Amino acid sequence: MSLNFFDKLSQNLIELLNDKEEYNVIIEVENKEKSFTAHSNVLKFRSSYFRRELENIQPNENNIKIIIKSSISAQIFNVILQYIYGGIIDLKNCETRFIYDLMLAADEFELDELSNKLETLLIETKGSWLRTHFSFIYHSIFNRHDDFKKLKNFCNDIVVKYPNLIFDSNDFTSLKESALISLIKRNDLQIEEIKIWDYVIKWGIAQTSTLPTNLDDWTKENFLTLKTTLQQCLPHIRYFHLSGIEVLDKIKPYKRILDKQLWNDIDQHLIAPERPVKATILPPRSVLVTELPTRADKSFSTIISEEHAAEISTCIDRKIAAYTLTNIPYEFELILRGTRDGFAPQTFWNICHGHARTVILVKVKGTDEIIGGYNPLAWDKDTDGKWMETKDSFIFSVKNGNIENSILSRVNQPKYAVLNRSKNDQIQMGPHFGDFWMHSEKSDFTLDNYCYCRSIGIYYEKPIRSSSERFSIINYEVFKIVRKTI
C-alpha cells in the first residue's frame, strides 16, 4: 500500500522556487534583460539539458552558476520553471502560438514529458490553428531531427493529399533533407512520379549555388556534386513506373547522377519490361486522384481557423453577441484556393463568376496579417467595369500571430462597395472592394507587391491595415457562404 501526497509536494517545491535565499543558479533570458534564480540539484535531476550545462559552467565568486538563454522569452521560461519544480502548468488563457512555443522550449530543455503532452494537445485540440499556420509549423518542426514525430505525421498526412502546399511554396528549396525524404518515400503521395523527380532535382540544384544554369555546361564534377547531394533522395523515386518519354526527356539528361547499374536496368526495362532487373522495383504510388479536389468540394481554410469563421459569420449577420463554434449558422464552401487553383487574377474571375455571398481571405506575405472582404452580390466577369451597390459588404482583418485585434470596416459609400473589373483589367486585377484590392502586373499575386489597402477610409469606415505599403501574398481563398440546413 502506498499513500501519495503529490499536491503538497508540488506546492512545497514551488515555494522553494520562489525562495530567494538558497539559490545557486541564475538563468538569464530575453537577451539578458530578465533573470531567474533556481537550484542546481532540482534542475539537473529534472532535465538532462541542465545537467550537462551545469557540469560545464564554473561558479562565480559567490558560488553561483550563470546560464544564458538569450533567445527564450521570460514568459515561456517562467512556465518551464513552474513545470520543473511543481509539475503543473496552467494553459487556460494561453494563445495557441504560446503553447506551440512552449512545446519547442520544452523540447530544447529535454523535458520530454511536457513536450510530448503539448504535442498531443495541439494535434487533438488545435488542428485548425496548425492548418492555418501550416508552412511555419512544417518548416520549424522538420528542422528538428527525431523530435515531434506525431506532428510530423500530422503535417505529412496533409501534404500527401495537397502536395502543392510544400512543393509549390516559395521556400520549398529551403526544406530540410529529412523532410523531403519523409514525403517522397510515402506510397500515398498524391503527385505524378515524374513531377516528384523534377522537384527532387530542383531541390538538389538549389543546395549548390555553384552549379551552372545551363545543363549543357555541366562537367563530370558537377554531376558528381548533385549525385552526392541527392544520394539519400534518389532511392525513393519509382523509376520503373515512368513512361519512356518521361525517362528520355527527364531522367536521361541526369543519368550520370544515377548508379550505372540502375540506369542500365531502367534502360532495359523500357525495351523489355518482362525481363528481371537487379535494381529494387518500388511499388507504384497509390495516387487516388489525378488532380487536387475541384472547387465544388467542401473544404476548410488553410488561412483562418473555425474561430475566425465564427467571427466573420457574426459580422455578416450584424450580431451583437458573437457566434460560437457550436452555433455558426453558415457553411464556408471553398470555391478557390491560390495554392490549388493558381494566383493569376484571371483565375479569380473565371472561377468566382456568378457566385454571390462570398468571403475573400488573404494571407499577406512577410507579416502575420490576414485580411479580406465580404461581398453579398454576385461577381461578374462579363461587364466592362461596373461598381456594385450594397450596404452589406465589409472588409476586415482578423486577430492572428502578432496582430492583436481584429478590425471590421463596413461600407459607408454603398455605391462604391465592390467593383467588377472590365475584361481588359482582369488580366492584372482581382477582387476589388472600394478601399482594398488585389493587383499583380505579373499576373501572379505572389510575385509582386501590388495588392493594396488604403491607409484612410474612403469608401469604407476605416483602414484594415496599419501599413499603407503595397504588398504581395502567400495564399488566398474564396468561400461561398451557405446557410446550414437543419
mmCIF file of C-alpha atoms in Angstrom, residues 33-409:
data_model
loop_
_atom_site.group_PDB
_atom_site.id
_atom_site.type_symbol
_atom_site.label_atom_id
_atom_site.label_comp_id
_atom_site.label_asym_id
_atom_site.label_seq_id
_atom_site.Cartn_x
_atom_site.Cartn_y
_atom_site.Cartn_z
ATOM 1 C CA GLU A 33 17.196 41.519 -19.779
ATOM 2 C CA LYS A 34 15.387 39.091 -17.431
ATOM 3 C CA SER A 35 16.779 36.590 -14.957
ATOM 4 C CA PHE A 36 15.505 33.728 -12.798
ATOM 5 C CA THR A 37 17.003 32.044 -9.759
ATOM 6 C CA ALA A 38 16.984 28.279 -9.299
ATOM 7 C CA HIS A 39 18.639 25.339 -7.562
ATOM 8 C CA SER A 40 21.153 23.151 -9.364
ATOM 9 C CA ASN A 41 20.052 19.895 -7.759
ATOM 10 C CA VAL A 42 16.445 20.383 -8.905
ATOM 11 C CA LEU A 43 17.450 21.419 -12.417
ATOM 12 C CA LYS A 44 19.895 18.607 -13.101
ATOM 13 C CA PHE A 45 17.630 15.844 -11.801
ATOM 14 C CA ARG A 46 14.643 17.128 -13.807
ATOM 15 C CA SER A 47 16.448 17.892 -17.062
ATOM 16 C CA SER A 48 19.440 16.229 -18.709
ATOM 17 C CA TYR A 49 19.954 19.503 -20.612
ATOM 18 C CA PHE A 50 20.549 21.422 -17.385
ATOM 19 C CA ARG A 51 22.693 18.588 -16.019
ATOM 20 C CA ARG A 52 25.110 18.985 -18.945
ATOM 21 C CA GLU A 53 25.035 22.766 -18.790
ATOM 22 C CA LEU A 54 25.756 22.917 -15.072
ATOM 23 C CA GLU A 55 28.619 20.440 -15.359
ATOM 24 C CA ASN A 56 30.321 22.711 -17.906
ATOM 25 C CA ILE A 57 29.894 26.032 -16.079
ATOM 26 C CA GLN A 58 32.269 27.317 -13.419
ATOM 27 C CA PRO A 59 30.644 29.153 -10.475
ATOM 28 C CA ASN A 60 31.437 32.825 -9.869
ATOM 29 C CA GLU A 61 32.964 34.290 -6.751
ATOM 30 C CA ASN A 62 29.617 33.907 -4.943
ATOM 31 C CA ASN A 63 29.431 30.215 -5.898
ATOM 32 C CA ILE A 64 26.611 30.983 -8.361
ATOM 33 C CA LYS A 65 26.437 29.343 -11.793
ATOM 34 C CA ILE A 66 25.004 31.521 -14.566
ATOM 35 C CA ILE A 67 23.229 30.048 -17.586
ATOM 36 C CA ILE A 68 22.459 32.367 -20.515
ATOM 37 C CA LYS A 69 19.477 31.589 -22.780
ATOM 38 C CA SER A 70 19.101 34.858 -24.659
ATOM 39 C CA SER A 71 16.583 33.661 -27.242
ATOM 40 C CA ILE A 72 13.882 32.424 -24.886
ATOM 41 C CA SER A 73 11.191 34.737 -23.520
ATOM 42 C CA ALA A 74 10.738 35.338 -19.806
ATOM 43 C CA GLN A 75 7.088 34.329 -20.023
ATOM 44 C CA ILE A 76 7.929 30.967 -21.587
ATOM 45 C CA PHE A 77 10.797 30.270 -19.202
ATOM 46 C CA ASN A 78 8.674 31.092 -16.175
ATOM 47 C CA VAL A 79 6.241 28.344 -17.208
ATOM 48 C CA ILE A 80 9.172 25.967 -17.800
ATOM 49 C CA LEU A 81 10.450 26.556 -14.258
ATOM 50 C CA GLN A 82 6.962 26.126 -12.791
ATOM 51 C CA TYR A 83 6.787 22.755 -14.515
ATOM 52 C CA ILE A 84 10.300 21.683 -13.452
ATOM 53 C CA TYR A 85 9.596 22.445 -9.795
ATOM 54 C CA GLY A 86 5.877 21.830 -9.404
ATOM 55 C CA GLY A 87 4.939 19.582 -12.315
ATOM 56 C CA ILE A 88 1.925 21.770 -13.124
ATOM 57 C CA ILE A 89 1.223 24.336 -15.834
ATOM 58 C CA ASP A 90 -1.925 26.340 -16.479
ATOM 59 C CA LEU A 91 -2.787 26.814 -20.171
ATOM 60 C CA LYS A 92 -6.349 28.065 -19.657
ATOM 61 C CA ASN A 93 -5.868 31.565 -21.068
ATOM 62 C CA CYS A 94 -2.857 30.899 -23.295
ATOM 63 C CA GLU A 95 -2.823 31.660 -27.012
ATOM 64 C CA THR A 96 -2.143 28.666 -29.259
ATOM 65 C CA ARG A 97 1.112 30.200 -30.501
ATOM 66 C CA PHE A 98 2.283 30.421 -26.887
ATOM 67 C CA ILE A 99 1.528 26.714 -26.382
ATOM 68 C CA TYR A 100 3.435 25.895 -29.564
ATOM 69 C CA ASP A 101 6.473 27.953 -28.484
ATOM 70 C CA LEU A 102 6.287 26.347 -25.039
ATOM 71 C CA MET A 103 6.400 22.920 -26.677
ATOM 72 C CA LEU A 104 9.553 23.906 -28.617
ATOM 73 C CA ALA A 105 11.170 25.226 -25.432
ATOM 74 C CA ALA A 106 10.276 22.063 -23.516
ATOM 75 C CA ASP A 107 11.905 20.029 -26.261
ATOM 76 C CA GLU A 108 15.023 22.203 -26.157
ATOM 77 C CA PHE A 109 15.334 21.667 -22.395
ATOM 78 C CA GLU A 110 14.747 17.927 -22.924
ATOM 79 C CA LEU A 111 11.564 17.894 -20.882
ATOM 80 C CA ASP A 112 10.118 15.017 -22.872
ATOM 81 C CA GLU A 113 7.033 14.506 -20.744
ATOM 82 C CA LEU A 114 5.955 18.115 -21.193
ATOM 83 C CA SER A 115 6.814 18.436 -24.895
ATOM 84 C CA ASN A 116 5.001 15.173 -25.719
ATOM 85 C CA LYS A 117 1.918 16.262 -23.797
ATOM 86 C CA LEU A 118 1.819 19.635 -25.535
ATOM 87 C CA GLU A 119 2.352 17.997 -28.948
ATOM 88 C CA THR A 120 -0.659 15.743 -28.378
ATOM 89 C CA LEU A 121 -2.714 18.673 -27.074
ATOM 90 C CA LEU A 122 -2.015 20.729 -30.207
ATOM 91 C CA ILE A 123 -2.963 17.902 -32.560
ATOM 92 C CA GLU A 124 -6.120 16.931 -30.700
ATOM 93 C CA THR A 125 -7.494 20.389 -29.876
ATOM 94 C CA LYS A 126 -5.734 22.962 -32.094
ATOM 95 C CA GLY A 127 -5.860 21.314 -35.515
ATOM 96 C CA SER A 128 -7.389 24.337 -37.247
ATOM 97 C CA TRP A 129 -4.583 26.587 -35.926
ATOM 98 C CA LEU A 130 -1.958 24.104 -37.135
ATOM 99 C CA ARG A 131 -3.517 24.069 -40.603
ATOM 100 C CA THR A 132 -3.776 27.887 -40.673
ATOM 101 C CA HIS A 133 -0.047 28.217 -39.890
ATOM 102 C CA PHE A 134 0.914 25.149 -41.878
ATOM 103 C CA SER A 135 4.049 26.365 -43.676
ATOM 104 C CA PHE A 136 5.520 27.855 -40.488
ATOM 105 C CA ILE A 137 4.787 24.687 -38.497
ATOM 106 C CA TYR A 138 6.143 22.393 -41.201
ATOM 107 C CA HIS A 139 9.481 24.116 -41.564
ATOM 108 C CA SER A 140 10.013 24.639 -37.833
ATOM 109 C CA ILE A 141 9.379 21.038 -36.741
ATOM 110 C CA PHE A 142 11.353 19.441 -39.577
ATOM 111 C CA ASN A 143 14.385 21.478 -38.537
ATOM 112 C CA ARG A 144 14.498 19.157 -35.520
ATOM 113 C CA HIS A 145 15.857 15.674 -36.128
ATOM 114 C CA ASP A 146 13.787 12.952 -34.457
ATOM 115 C CA ASP A 147 11.523 15.178 -32.391
ATOM 116 C CA PHE A 148 7.765 15.692 -32.807
ATOM 117 C CA LYS A 149 7.055 12.545 -34.784
ATOM 118 C CA LYS A 150 3.314 12.893 -34.198
ATOM 119 C CA LEU A 151 3.288 16.465 -35.509
ATOM 120 C CA LYS A 152 5.412 15.464 -38.490
ATOM 121 C CA ASN A 153 2.961 12.686 -39.330
ATOM 122 C CA PHE A 154 0.068 15.125 -38.883
ATOM 123 C CA CYS A 155 1.668 17.519 -41.374
ATOM 124 C CA ASN A 156 2.715 14.852 -43.856
ATOM 125 C CA ASP A 157 -0.798 13.381 -43.846
ATOM 126 C CA ILE A 158 -1.940 16.785 -45.117
ATOM 127 C CA VAL A 159 0.901 17.236 -47.613
ATOM 128 C CA VAL A 160 0.402 13.865 -49.290
ATOM 129 C CA LYS A 161 -3.145 14.956 -50.149
ATOM 130 C CA TYR A 162 -2.212 18.551 -51.020
ATOM 131 C CA PRO A 163 1.452 18.399 -52.158
ATOM 132 C CA ASN A 164 1.462 21.921 -53.569
ATOM 133 C CA LEU A 165 1.356 23.306 -50.009
ATOM 134 C CA ILE A 166 5.042 22.416 -49.788
ATOM 135 C CA PHE A 167 6.306 21.570 -53.280
ATOM 136 C CA ASP A 168 4.972 24.793 -54.841
ATOM 137 C CA SER A 169 5.771 27.055 -51.897
ATOM 138 C CA ASN A 170 8.356 29.827 -52.268
ATOM 139 C CA ASP A 171 10.571 28.248 -49.621
ATOM 140 C CA PHE A 172 10.440 24.680 -50.960
ATOM 141 C CA THR A 173 14.180 24.563 -51.670
ATOM 142 C CA SER A 174 14.944 25.506 -48.047
ATOM 143 C CA LEU A 175 13.224 22.312 -46.913
ATOM 144 C CA LYS A 176 15.412 20.063 -44.783
ATOM 145 C CA GLU A 177 16.573 16.855 -46.441
ATOM 146 C CA SER A 178 14.839 14.751 -43.786
ATOM 147 C CA ALA A 179 11.541 16.499 -44.508
ATOM 148 C CA LEU A 180 11.843 15.950 -48.253
ATOM 149 C CA ILE A 181 12.680 12.275 -47.780
ATOM 150 C CA SER A 182 9.788 11.778 -45.372
ATOM 151 C CA LEU A 183 7.470 12.895 -48.183
ATOM 152 C CA ILE A 184 8.922 11.246 -51.273
ATOM 153 C CA LYS A 185 9.124 7.851 -49.579
ATOM 154 C CA ARG A 186 5.360 7.888 -48.943
ATOM 155 C CA ASN A 187 3.411 5.473 -51.120
ATOM 156 C CA ASP A 188 0.326 7.700 -50.873
ATOM 157 C CA LEU A 189 1.906 10.959 -52.063
ATOM 158 C CA GLN A 190 -0.703 12.361 -54.458
ATOM 159 C CA ILE A 191 1.527 13.596 -57.237
ATOM 160 C CA GLU A 192 2.823 12.242 -60.536
ATOM 161 C CA GLU A 193 6.125 10.390 -60.227
ATOM 162 C CA ILE A 194 7.879 12.470 -62.875
ATOM 163 C CA LYS A 195 6.927 15.642 -61.017
ATOM 164 C CA ILE A 196 8.476 14.215 -57.870
ATOM 165 C CA TRP A 197 11.681 13.697 -59.865
ATOM 166 C CA ASP A 198 11.525 17.305 -61.085
ATOM 167 C CA TYR A 199 11.081 18.613 -57.544
ATOM 168 C CA VAL A 200 13.938 16.481 -56.217
ATOM 169 C CA ILE A 201 16.255 17.784 -58.958
ATOM 170 C CA LYS A 202 15.143 21.354 -58.266
ATOM 171 C CA TRP A 203 15.818 20.917 -54.539
ATOM 172 C CA GLY A 204 19.205 19.300 -55.152
ATOM 173 C CA ILE A 205 20.407 22.018 -57.528
ATOM 174 C CA ALA A 206 19.307 24.727 -55.080
ATOM 175 C CA GLN A 207 21.571 23.268 -52.390
ATOM 176 C CA THR A 208 24.663 24.053 -54.503
ATOM 177 C CA SER A 209 24.880 27.572 -55.900
ATOM 178 C CA THR A 210 27.995 26.783 -57.992
ATOM 179 C CA LEU A 211 26.213 24.521 -60.492
ATOM 180 C CA PRO A 212 25.948 26.062 -63.986
ATOM 181 C CA THR A 213 22.492 27.251 -65.052
ATOM 182 C CA ASN A 214 22.735 25.513 -68.421
ATOM 183 C CA LEU A 215 22.848 21.719 -68.113
ATOM 184 C CA ASP A 216 24.942 21.510 -71.303
ATOM 185 C CA ASP A 217 27.738 23.288 -69.431
ATOM 186 C CA TRP A 218 27.876 20.744 -66.598
ATOM 187 C CA THR A 219 31.112 18.867 -66.032
ATOM 188 C CA LYS A 220 31.558 15.377 -64.613
ATOM 189 C CA GLU A 221 32.312 17.013 -61.264
ATOM 190 C CA ASN A 222 29.021 18.964 -61.380
ATOM 191 C CA PHE A 223 27.024 15.762 -61.810
ATOM 192 C CA LEU A 224 29.005 14.131 -59.023
ATOM 193 C CA THR A 225 28.182 17.060 -56.746
ATOM 194 C CA LEU A 226 24.456 16.707 -57.432
ATOM 195 C CA LYS A 227 24.650 12.924 -57.004
ATOM 196 C CA THR A 228 26.255 13.359 -53.601
ATOM 197 C CA THR A 229 23.625 15.914 -52.559
ATOM 198 C CA LEU A 230 20.752 13.633 -53.593
ATOM 199 C CA GLN A 231 22.172 10.276 -52.543
ATOM 200 C CA GLN A 232 19.521 9.848 -49.814
ATOM 201 C CA CYS A 233 16.656 11.002 -52.059
ATOM 202 C CA LEU A 234 17.267 9.107 -55.304
ATOM 203 C CA PRO A 235 16.420 5.623 -53.953
ATOM 204 C CA HIS A 236 12.815 6.763 -53.315
ATOM 205 C CA ILE A 237 11.989 7.589 -56.960
ATOM 206 C CA ARG A 238 9.792 4.978 -58.659
ATOM 207 C CA TYR A 239 11.833 4.845 -61.885
ATOM 208 C CA PHE A 240 10.209 1.709 -63.244
ATOM 209 C CA HIS A 241 6.754 3.296 -63.300
ATOM 210 C CA LEU A 242 7.747 6.150 -65.606
ATOM 211 C CA SER A 243 6.883 6.240 -69.291
ATOM 212 C CA GLY A 244 9.523 6.003 -71.997
ATOM 213 C CA ILE A 245 9.070 9.655 -72.925
ATOM 214 C CA GLU A 246 9.448 10.722 -69.288
ATOM 215 C CA VAL A 247 12.669 8.735 -68.963
ATOM 216 C CA LEU A 248 14.079 10.165 -72.192
ATOM 217 C CA ASP A 249 13.055 13.754 -71.504
ATOM 218 C CA LYS A 250 13.649 13.987 -67.751
ATOM 219 C CA ILE A 251 15.803 11.152 -66.403
ATOM 220 C CA LYS A 252 18.329 10.628 -69.198
ATOM 221 C CA PRO A 253 19.746 14.204 -69.057
ATOM 222 C CA TYR A 254 20.703 13.451 -65.426
ATOM 223 C CA LYS A 255 21.640 9.778 -65.851
ATOM 224 C CA ARG A 256 25.156 10.478 -64.554
ATOM 225 C CA ILE A 257 23.769 11.083 -61.063
ATOM 226 C CA LEU A 258 22.382 7.529 -61.038
ATOM 227 C CA ASP A 259 24.389 4.411 -60.340
ATOM 228 C CA LYS A 260 25.418 2.810 -63.630
ATOM 229 C CA GLN A 261 23.590 -0.446 -62.862
ATOM 230 C CA LEU A 262 20.375 1.404 -62.056
ATOM 231 C CA TRP A 263 20.476 3.328 -65.322
ATOM 232 C CA ASN A 264 21.150 0.109 -67.275
ATOM 233 C CA ASP A 265 18.163 -1.512 -65.536
ATOM 234 C CA ILE A 266 15.902 1.450 -66.362
ATOM 235 C CA ASP A 267 17.034 1.350 -69.977
ATOM 236 C CA GLN A 268 16.463 -2.417 -70.206
ATOM 237 C CA HIS A 269 13.047 -2.161 -68.579
ATOM 238 C CA LEU A 270 11.870 0.256 -71.268
ATOM 239 C CA ILE A 271 12.898 -2.172 -74.012
ATOM 240 C CA ALA A 272 11.980 -5.471 -72.347
ATOM 241 C CA PRO A 273 9.780 -4.816 -69.301
ATOM 242 C CA GLU A 274 9.168 -8.542 -68.728
ATOM 243 C CA ARG A 275 12.877 -9.250 -68.085
ATOM 244 C CA PRO A 276 14.134 -9.167 -64.482
ATOM 245 C CA VAL A 277 16.454 -6.388 -63.314
ATOM 246 C CA LYS A 278 18.984 -6.192 -60.495
ATOM 247 C CA ALA A 279 17.606 -2.953 -59.042
ATOM 248 C CA THR A 280 14.821 -2.942 -56.451
ATOM 249 C CA ILE A 281 11.492 -2.067 -58.072
ATOM 250 C CA LEU A 282 9.431 0.016 -55.663
ATOM 251 C CA PRO A 283 5.646 -0.285 -55.895
ATOM 252 C CA PRO A 284 3.710 2.425 -57.732
ATOM 253 C CA ARG A 285 2.278 5.178 -55.591
ATOM 254 C CA SER A 286 -1.386 4.826 -54.723
ATOM 255 C CA VAL A 287 -2.426 8.080 -56.384
ATOM 256 C CA LEU A 288 -6.132 8.371 -55.681
ATOM 257 C CA VAL A 289 -6.807 11.398 -57.849
ATOM 258 C CA THR A 290 -5.106 12.848 -60.898
ATOM 259 C CA GLU A 291 -5.677 16.360 -59.628
ATOM 260 C CA LEU A 292 -6.493 18.062 -56.370
ATOM 261 C CA PRO A 293 -10.139 18.464 -55.290
ATOM 262 C CA THR A 294 -12.307 20.617 -57.547
ATOM 263 C CA ARG A 295 -13.729 23.846 -56.315
ATOM 264 C CA ALA A 296 -17.087 22.226 -55.721
ATOM 265 C CA ASP A 297 -15.625 20.085 -52.936
ATOM 266 C CA LYS A 298 -16.219 21.172 -49.361
ATOM 267 C CA SER A 299 -13.054 22.011 -47.507
ATOM 268 C CA PHE A 300 -11.984 24.292 -44.756
ATOM 269 C CA SER A 301 -9.394 27.016 -44.760
ATOM 270 C CA THR A 302 -5.613 26.897 -44.655
ATOM 271 C CA ILE A 303 -5.680 30.590 -43.706
ATOM 272 C CA ILE A 304 -8.261 31.059 -40.944
ATOM 273 C CA SER A 305 -9.467 28.992 -38.016
ATOM 274 C CA GLU A 306 -13.002 27.966 -37.112
ATOM 275 C CA GLU A 307 -12.951 30.758 -34.512
ATOM 276 C CA HIS A 308 -12.318 33.254 -37.316
ATOM 277 C CA ALA A 309 -15.215 31.745 -39.286
ATOM 278 C CA ALA A 310 -17.495 32.338 -36.308
ATOM 279 C CA GLU A 311 -16.277 35.939 -36.102
ATOM 280 C CA ILE A 312 -16.896 36.591 -39.813
ATOM 281 C CA SER A 313 -20.344 34.971 -39.585
ATOM 282 C CA THR A 314 -21.181 37.331 -36.723
ATOM 283 C CA CYS A 315 -20.242 40.298 -38.918
ATOM 284 C CA ILE A 316 -22.340 39.032 -41.832
ATOM 285 C CA ASP A 317 -25.444 38.818 -39.639
ATOM 286 C CA ARG A 318 -24.635 42.061 -37.778
ATOM 287 C CA LYS A 319 -24.991 40.273 -34.455
ATOM 288 C CA ILE A 320 -24.033 41.908 -31.196
ATOM 289 C CA ALA A 321 -23.476 38.600 -29.416
ATOM 290 C CA ALA A 322 -20.753 36.687 -31.227
ATOM 291 C CA TYR A 323 -21.406 33.265 -32.685
ATOM 292 C CA THR A 324 -19.508 30.404 -31.086
ATOM 293 C CA LEU A 325 -18.137 27.254 -32.706
ATOM 294 C CA THR A 326 -21.343 25.432 -31.759
ATOM 295 C CA ASN A 327 -23.837 27.835 -33.318
ATOM 296 C CA ILE A 328 -22.226 29.144 -36.550
ATOM 297 C CA PRO A 329 -25.212 29.311 -38.948
ATOM 298 C CA TYR A 330 -23.113 29.045 -42.137
ATOM 299 C CA GLU A 331 -21.034 26.578 -44.066
ATOM 300 C CA PHE A 332 -17.870 28.022 -45.629
ATOM 301 C CA GLU A 333 -17.751 26.262 -49.006
ATOM 302 C CA LEU A 334 -14.386 26.578 -50.733
ATOM 303 C CA ILE A 335 -14.559 27.992 -54.266
ATOM 304 C CA LEU A 336 -10.956 28.965 -54.895
ATOM 305 C CA ARG A 337 -7.601 28.464 -53.209
ATOM 306 C CA GLY A 338 -4.483 30.084 -54.635
ATOM 307 C CA THR A 339 -2.168 27.184 -53.823
ATOM 308 C CA ARG A 340 -4.589 24.839 -55.555
ATOM 309 C CA ASP A 341 -6.032 26.860 -58.453
ATOM 310 C CA GLY A 342 -3.258 29.383 -59.102
ATOM 311 C CA PHE A 343 -2.639 33.050 -58.387
ATOM 312 C CA ALA A 344 -3.443 34.626 -61.770
ATOM 313 C CA PRO A 345 -6.058 37.418 -61.440
ATOM 314 C CA GLN A 346 -7.984 35.987 -64.398
ATOM 315 C CA THR A 347 -8.418 32.741 -62.447
ATOM 316 C CA PHE A 348 -10.388 34.603 -59.801
ATOM 317 C CA TRP A 349 -12.869 35.949 -62.359
ATOM 318 C CA ASN A 350 -13.193 32.639 -64.175
ATOM 319 C CA ILE A 351 -13.891 30.630 -61.024
ATOM 320 C CA CYS A 352 -15.890 33.123 -58.955
ATOM 321 C CA HIS A 353 -18.095 34.421 -61.795
ATOM 322 C CA GLY A 354 -21.748 34.208 -60.758
ATOM 323 C CA HIS A 355 -21.065 33.407 -57.103
ATOM 324 C CA ALA A 356 -22.731 35.657 -54.517
ATOM 325 C CA ARG A 357 -22.266 35.855 -50.714
ATOM 326 C CA THR A 358 -18.524 35.267 -50.885
ATOM 327 C CA VAL A 359 -15.700 35.901 -48.427
ATOM 328 C CA ILE A 360 -12.202 36.680 -49.740
ATOM 329 C CA LEU A 361 -9.341 35.732 -47.390
ATOM 330 C CA VAL A 362 -5.773 36.895 -47.993
ATOM 331 C CA LYS A 363 -2.567 35.946 -46.152
ATOM 332 C CA VAL A 364 -0.135 38.865 -46.512
ATOM 333 C CA LYS A 365 3.474 37.942 -47.280
ATOM 334 C CA GLY A 366 6.040 38.788 -44.624
ATOM 335 C CA THR A 367 3.548 39.561 -41.839
ATOM 336 C CA ASP A 368 1.021 37.778 -39.650
ATOM 337 C CA GLU A 369 -1.820 39.695 -41.305
ATOM 338 C CA ILE A 370 -4.968 38.001 -42.553
ATOM 339 C CA ILE A 371 -7.252 40.428 -44.365
ATOM 340 C CA GLY A 372 -10.325 40.061 -46.515
ATOM 341 C CA GLY A 373 -13.738 41.225 -47.614
ATOM 342 C CA TYR A 374 -17.348 40.057 -47.823
ATOM 343 C CA ASN A 375 -19.394 40.590 -50.978
ATOM 344 C CA PRO A 376 -23.127 39.720 -50.753
ATOM 345 C CA LEU A 377 -23.570 40.238 -54.522
ATOM 346 C CA ALA A 378 -22.510 38.072 -57.464
ATOM 347 C CA TRP A 379 -19.133 38.579 -59.120
ATOM 348 C CA ASP A 380 -19.483 39.249 -62.867
ATOM 349 C CA LYS A 381 -16.596 38.823 -65.301
ATOM 350 C CA ASP A 382 -18.635 39.903 -68.359
ATOM 351 C CA THR A 383 -19.017 43.617 -67.570
ATOM 352 C CA ASP A 384 -16.939 46.478 -68.931
ATOM 353 C CA GLY A 385 -16.167 47.562 -65.388
ATOM 354 C CA LYS A 386 -19.061 48.379 -63.102
ATOM 355 C CA TRP A 387 -19.467 49.271 -59.435
ATOM 356 C CA MET A 388 -21.950 47.158 -57.447
ATOM 357 C CA GLU A 389 -24.047 48.925 -54.845
ATOM 358 C CA THR A 390 -24.693 47.296 -51.472
ATOM 359 C CA LYS A 391 -24.817 48.382 -47.844
ATOM 360 C CA ASP A 392 -23.952 44.895 -46.578
ATOM 361 C CA SER A 393 -20.355 44.457 -47.734
ATOM 362 C CA PHE A 394 -17.417 44.896 -45.387
ATOM 363 C CA ILE A 395 -13.636 44.486 -45.301
ATOM 364 C CA PHE A 396 -11.695 43.198 -42.327
ATOM 365 C CA SER A 397 -8.501 41.956 -40.738
ATOM 366 C CA VAL A 398 -8.558 39.225 -38.125
ATOM 367 C CA LYS A 399 -6.559 38.629 -34.987
ATOM 368 C CA ASN A 400 -3.573 36.422 -35.784
ATOM 369 C CA GLY A 401 0.004 35.951 -34.582
ATOM 370 C CA ASN A 402 1.372 39.404 -33.766
ATOM 371 C CA ILE A 403 -1.878 41.079 -34.863
ATOM 372 C CA GLU A 404 -3.580 41.670 -31.532
ATOM 373 C CA ASN A 405 -7.073 42.758 -32.584
ATOM 374 C CA SER A 406 -9.490 42.191 -35.438
ATOM 375 C CA ILE A 407 -10.740 45.178 -37.456
ATOM 376 C CA LEU A 408 -14.178 45.381 -39.061
ATOM 377 C CA SER A 409 -14.766 48.125 -41.635
#
